[in-house]
Short mmCIF file of C-alpha atoms in Angstrom, two decimals:
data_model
loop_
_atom_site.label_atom_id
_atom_site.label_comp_id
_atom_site.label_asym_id
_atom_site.label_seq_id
_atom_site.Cartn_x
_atom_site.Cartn_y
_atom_site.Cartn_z
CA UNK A 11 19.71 -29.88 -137.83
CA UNK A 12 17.20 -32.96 -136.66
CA UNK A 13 14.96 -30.00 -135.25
CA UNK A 14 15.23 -31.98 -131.73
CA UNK A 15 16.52 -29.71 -129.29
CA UNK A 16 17.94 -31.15 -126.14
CA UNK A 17 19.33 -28.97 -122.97
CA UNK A 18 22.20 -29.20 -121.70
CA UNK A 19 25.01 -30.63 -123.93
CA UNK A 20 27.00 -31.25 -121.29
CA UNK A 21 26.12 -31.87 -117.61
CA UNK A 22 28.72 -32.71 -114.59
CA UNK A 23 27.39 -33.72 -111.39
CA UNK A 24 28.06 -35.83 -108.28
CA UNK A 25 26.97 -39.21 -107.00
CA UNK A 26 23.74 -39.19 -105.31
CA UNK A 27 22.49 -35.93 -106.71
CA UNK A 28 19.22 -35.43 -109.43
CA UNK A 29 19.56 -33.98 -112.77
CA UNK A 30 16.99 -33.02 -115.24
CA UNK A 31 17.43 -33.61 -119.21
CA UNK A 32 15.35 -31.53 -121.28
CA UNK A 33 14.12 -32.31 -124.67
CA UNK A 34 11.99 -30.51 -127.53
CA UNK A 35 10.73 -32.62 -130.19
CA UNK A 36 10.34 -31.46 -133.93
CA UNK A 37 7.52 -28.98 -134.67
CA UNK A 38 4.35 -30.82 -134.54
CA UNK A 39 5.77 -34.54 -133.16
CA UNK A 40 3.85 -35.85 -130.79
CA UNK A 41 5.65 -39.10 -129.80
CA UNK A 42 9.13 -38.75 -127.80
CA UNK A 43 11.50 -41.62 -127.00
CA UNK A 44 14.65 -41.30 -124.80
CA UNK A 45 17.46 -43.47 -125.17
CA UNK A 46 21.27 -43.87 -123.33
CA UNK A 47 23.81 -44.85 -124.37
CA UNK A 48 26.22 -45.95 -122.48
CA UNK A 49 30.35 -45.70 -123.56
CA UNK A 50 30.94 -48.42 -126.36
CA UNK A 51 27.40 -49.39 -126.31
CA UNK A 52 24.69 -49.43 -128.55
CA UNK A 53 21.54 -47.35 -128.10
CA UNK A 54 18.78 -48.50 -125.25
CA UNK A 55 15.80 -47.73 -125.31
CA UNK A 56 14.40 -45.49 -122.03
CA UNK A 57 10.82 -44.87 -122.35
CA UNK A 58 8.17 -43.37 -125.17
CA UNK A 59 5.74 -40.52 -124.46
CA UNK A 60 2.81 -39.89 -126.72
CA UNK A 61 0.47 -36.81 -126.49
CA UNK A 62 1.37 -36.49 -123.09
CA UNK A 63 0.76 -39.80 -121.94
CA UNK A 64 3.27 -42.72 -121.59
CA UNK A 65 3.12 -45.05 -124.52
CA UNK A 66 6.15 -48.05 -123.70
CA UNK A 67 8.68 -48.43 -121.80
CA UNK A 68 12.56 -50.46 -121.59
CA UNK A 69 14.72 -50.95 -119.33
CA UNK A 70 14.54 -47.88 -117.10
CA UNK A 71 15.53 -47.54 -113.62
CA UNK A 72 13.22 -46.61 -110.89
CA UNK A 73 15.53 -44.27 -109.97
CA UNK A 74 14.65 -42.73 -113.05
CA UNK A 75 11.02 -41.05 -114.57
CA UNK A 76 10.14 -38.94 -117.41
CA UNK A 77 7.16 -37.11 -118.41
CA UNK A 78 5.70 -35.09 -121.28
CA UNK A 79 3.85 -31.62 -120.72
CA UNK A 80 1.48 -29.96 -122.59
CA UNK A 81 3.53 -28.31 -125.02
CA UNK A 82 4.98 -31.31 -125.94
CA UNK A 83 8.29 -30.80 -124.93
CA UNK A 84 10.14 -33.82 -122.12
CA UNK A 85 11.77 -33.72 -119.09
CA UNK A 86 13.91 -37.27 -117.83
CA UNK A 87 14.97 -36.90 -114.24
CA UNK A 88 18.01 -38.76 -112.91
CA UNK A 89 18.27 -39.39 -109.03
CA UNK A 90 20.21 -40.71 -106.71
CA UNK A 91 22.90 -40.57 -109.74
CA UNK A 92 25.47 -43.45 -110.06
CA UNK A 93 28.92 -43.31 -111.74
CA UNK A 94 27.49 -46.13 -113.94
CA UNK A 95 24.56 -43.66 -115.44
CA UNK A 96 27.52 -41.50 -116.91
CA UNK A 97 26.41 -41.31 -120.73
CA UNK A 98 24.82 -40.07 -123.25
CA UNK A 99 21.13 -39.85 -123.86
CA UNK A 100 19.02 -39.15 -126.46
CA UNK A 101 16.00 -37.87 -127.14
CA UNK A 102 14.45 -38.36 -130.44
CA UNK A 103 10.53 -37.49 -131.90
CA UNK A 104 8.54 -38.66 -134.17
CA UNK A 105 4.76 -37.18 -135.54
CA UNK A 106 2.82 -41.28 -135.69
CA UNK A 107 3.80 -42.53 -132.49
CA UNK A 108 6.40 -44.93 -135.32
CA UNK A 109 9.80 -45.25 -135.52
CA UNK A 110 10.45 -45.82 -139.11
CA UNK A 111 11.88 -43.17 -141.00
CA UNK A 112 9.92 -40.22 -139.35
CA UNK A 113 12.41 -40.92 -136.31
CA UNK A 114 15.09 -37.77 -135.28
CA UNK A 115 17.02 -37.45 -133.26
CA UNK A 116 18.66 -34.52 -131.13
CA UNK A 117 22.28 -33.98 -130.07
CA UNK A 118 22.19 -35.53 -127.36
CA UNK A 119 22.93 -34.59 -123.01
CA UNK A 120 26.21 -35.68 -122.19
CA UNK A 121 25.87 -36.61 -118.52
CA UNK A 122 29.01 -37.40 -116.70
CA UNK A 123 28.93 -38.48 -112.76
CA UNK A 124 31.97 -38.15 -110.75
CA UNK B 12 18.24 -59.84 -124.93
CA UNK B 13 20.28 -58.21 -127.83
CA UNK B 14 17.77 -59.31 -130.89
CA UNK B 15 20.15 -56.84 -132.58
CA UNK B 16 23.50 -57.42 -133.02
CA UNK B 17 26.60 -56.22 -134.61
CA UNK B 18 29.87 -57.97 -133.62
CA UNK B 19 32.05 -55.84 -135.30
CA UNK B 20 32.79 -52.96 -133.05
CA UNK B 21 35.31 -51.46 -135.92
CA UNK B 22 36.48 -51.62 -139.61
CA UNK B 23 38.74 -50.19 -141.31
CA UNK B 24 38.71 -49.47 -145.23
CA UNK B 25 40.54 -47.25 -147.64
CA UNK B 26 39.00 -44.58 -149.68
CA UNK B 27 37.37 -45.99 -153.14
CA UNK B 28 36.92 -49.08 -151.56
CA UNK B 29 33.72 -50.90 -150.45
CA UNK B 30 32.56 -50.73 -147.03
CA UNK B 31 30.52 -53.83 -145.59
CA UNK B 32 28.63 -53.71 -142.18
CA UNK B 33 26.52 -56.44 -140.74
CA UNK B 34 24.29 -56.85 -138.53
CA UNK B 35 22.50 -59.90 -137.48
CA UNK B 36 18.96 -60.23 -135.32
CA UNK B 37 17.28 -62.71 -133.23
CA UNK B 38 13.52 -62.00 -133.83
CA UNK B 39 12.04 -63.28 -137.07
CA UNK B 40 8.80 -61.14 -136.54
CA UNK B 41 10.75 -58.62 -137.73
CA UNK B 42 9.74 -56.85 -141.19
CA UNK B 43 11.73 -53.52 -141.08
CA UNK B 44 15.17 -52.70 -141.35
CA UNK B 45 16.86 -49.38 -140.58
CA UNK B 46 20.96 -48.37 -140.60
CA UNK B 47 21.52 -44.87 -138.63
CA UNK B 48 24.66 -42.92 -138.78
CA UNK B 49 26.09 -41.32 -135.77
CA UNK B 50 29.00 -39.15 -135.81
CA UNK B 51 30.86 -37.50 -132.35
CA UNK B 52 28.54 -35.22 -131.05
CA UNK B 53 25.99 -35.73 -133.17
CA UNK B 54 22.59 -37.72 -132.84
CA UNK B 55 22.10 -40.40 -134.80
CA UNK B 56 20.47 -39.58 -138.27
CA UNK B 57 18.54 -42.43 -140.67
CA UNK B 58 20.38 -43.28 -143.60
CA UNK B 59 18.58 -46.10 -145.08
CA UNK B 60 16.37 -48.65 -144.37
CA UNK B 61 14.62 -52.13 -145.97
CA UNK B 62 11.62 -53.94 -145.93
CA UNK B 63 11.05 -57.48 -145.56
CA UNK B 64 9.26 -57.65 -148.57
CA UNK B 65 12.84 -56.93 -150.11
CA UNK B 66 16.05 -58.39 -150.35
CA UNK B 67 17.75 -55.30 -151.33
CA UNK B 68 17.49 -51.64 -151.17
CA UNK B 69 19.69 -48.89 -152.49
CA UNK B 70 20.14 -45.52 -152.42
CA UNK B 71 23.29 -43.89 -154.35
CA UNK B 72 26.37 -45.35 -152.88
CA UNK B 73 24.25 -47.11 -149.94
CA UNK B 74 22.81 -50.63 -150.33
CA UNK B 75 21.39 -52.47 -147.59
CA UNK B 76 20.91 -56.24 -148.29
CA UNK B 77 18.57 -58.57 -146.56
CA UNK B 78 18.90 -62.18 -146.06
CA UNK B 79 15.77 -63.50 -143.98
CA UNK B 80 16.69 -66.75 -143.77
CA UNK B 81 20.05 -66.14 -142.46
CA UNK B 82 18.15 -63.15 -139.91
CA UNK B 83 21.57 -61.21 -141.74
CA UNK B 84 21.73 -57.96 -143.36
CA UNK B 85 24.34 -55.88 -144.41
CA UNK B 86 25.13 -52.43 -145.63
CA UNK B 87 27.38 -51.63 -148.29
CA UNK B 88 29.24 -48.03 -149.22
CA UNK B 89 30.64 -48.16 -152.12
CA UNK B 90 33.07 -45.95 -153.16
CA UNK B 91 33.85 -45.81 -149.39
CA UNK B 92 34.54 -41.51 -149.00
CA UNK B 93 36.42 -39.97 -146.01
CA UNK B 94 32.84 -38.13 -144.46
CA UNK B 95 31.50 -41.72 -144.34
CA UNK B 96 33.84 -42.08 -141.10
CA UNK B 97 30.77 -42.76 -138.14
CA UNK B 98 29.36 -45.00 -136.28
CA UNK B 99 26.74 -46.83 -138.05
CA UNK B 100 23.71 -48.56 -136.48
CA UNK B 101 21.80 -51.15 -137.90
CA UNK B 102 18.19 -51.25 -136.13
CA UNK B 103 14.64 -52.46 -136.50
CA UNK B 104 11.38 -51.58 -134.68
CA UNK B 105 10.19 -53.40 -131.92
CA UNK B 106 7.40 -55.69 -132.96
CA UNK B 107 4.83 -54.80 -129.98
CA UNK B 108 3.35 -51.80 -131.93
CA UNK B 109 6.69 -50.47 -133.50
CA UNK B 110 7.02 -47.75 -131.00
CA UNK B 111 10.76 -48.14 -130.46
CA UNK B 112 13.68 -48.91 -131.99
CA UNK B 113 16.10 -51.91 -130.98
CA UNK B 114 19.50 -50.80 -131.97
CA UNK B 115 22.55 -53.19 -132.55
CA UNK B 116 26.01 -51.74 -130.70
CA UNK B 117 27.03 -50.23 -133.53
CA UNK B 118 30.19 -50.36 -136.00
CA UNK B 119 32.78 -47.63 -135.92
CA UNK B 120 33.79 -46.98 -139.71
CA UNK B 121 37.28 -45.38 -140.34
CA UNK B 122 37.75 -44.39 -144.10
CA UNK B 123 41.62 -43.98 -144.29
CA UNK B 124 42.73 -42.04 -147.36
#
């Protein structure tokens, strides 16, 4: 157990509609990252929240935003869903805002759009 | 722009054997090496990792080798065990403040018995 908790595991919706991935970091992390990834692909990189505040970002949609509340815990919202944004993503945490070894991740949200 | 790369979407090994995955990169401003292991519906967890001060790290049955000039490293599992069956990711922090990790596509490791 990473000690990242992400809700749901599995989520099934149709195209055009908005879904909401949560995520709880590890006691105490302050940095969260969200990744997909996509089937057969490796693992890209979404966007980083720190304290709160965004700290980088990748290759993210528009039609997608995240955000970070006060207890620390994340939200990423999906809109306007595609059949191509079926995958899996990942949230991970990490206390220094680094992503060396401090870096864990959670299960992971199984989206699949139909 | 993959600066991570793997090209070797499978491999196949028998038990007691040794296991090599590579993974190659684009950016020499990299210093810091990590391999993750995934398995199905799991997240990935950090298994071992290697400085650029270093040309080789290990850890028990784990050794990851690094070959700056080549941008190449590689991990090796030897004696290759049945639970070592994952997906294994090779990846480095970005160099604009290290805040995320670039992953390579991963290897999918089958340890037949």
């Amino acid at each position: 157990d990473s000690g990242v908790t992400q809700t749901p595991k599995h989520l099934i919706t149709a195209t055009g509609q908005r879904v909401t991935l949560r995520c709880s970091p590890r006691s105490g992390d302050l940095s969260v990252y969200w990744y997909q990834q996509s089937l057969d692909q490796g693992l890209q990189f979404l966007i980083q929240y720190y304290n709160g505040e965004e700290r980088a970002k990748g290759n993210i949609l528009e039609r997608f935003s995240a955000q970070q509340f006060p207890d620390l815990h994340s939200e990423l919202n999906l809109s306007s869903l595609e059949l191509g944004d079926s995958a899996l993503y990942f949230c991970a945490s990490s206390g220094r805002g680094q992503m060396n070894t401090e870096a864990f991740f959670g299960q992971g949200t199984r989206l699949t759009v139909v | 722009d993959q600066q991570v790369k793997q090209n070797s979407p499978s491999l196949s090994v028998q038990e007691g054997r040794i296991s090599i995955l590579n993974c190659d990169y684009t950016n020499s401003m990299f210093d810091y090496f990590l391999w993750y292991k995934k398995y199905p519906a799991e997240g990935p967890t950090f298994l071992i990792s290697i400085s650029s001060i270093k040309d080789k790290n290990e850890d028990g049955r784990f050794t990851v080798f690094l070959n700056k000039s080549a941008k190449h490293l590689s991990l090796h599992i030897v004696p290759s065990q049945p639970g070592d069956s994952a997906v294994y990711f090779c990846a480095a922090p970005s160099i604009q403040g290290a805040q995320k990790l670039v992953f390579g596509q991963g290897t999918r490791l089958t340890i037949n018995p």
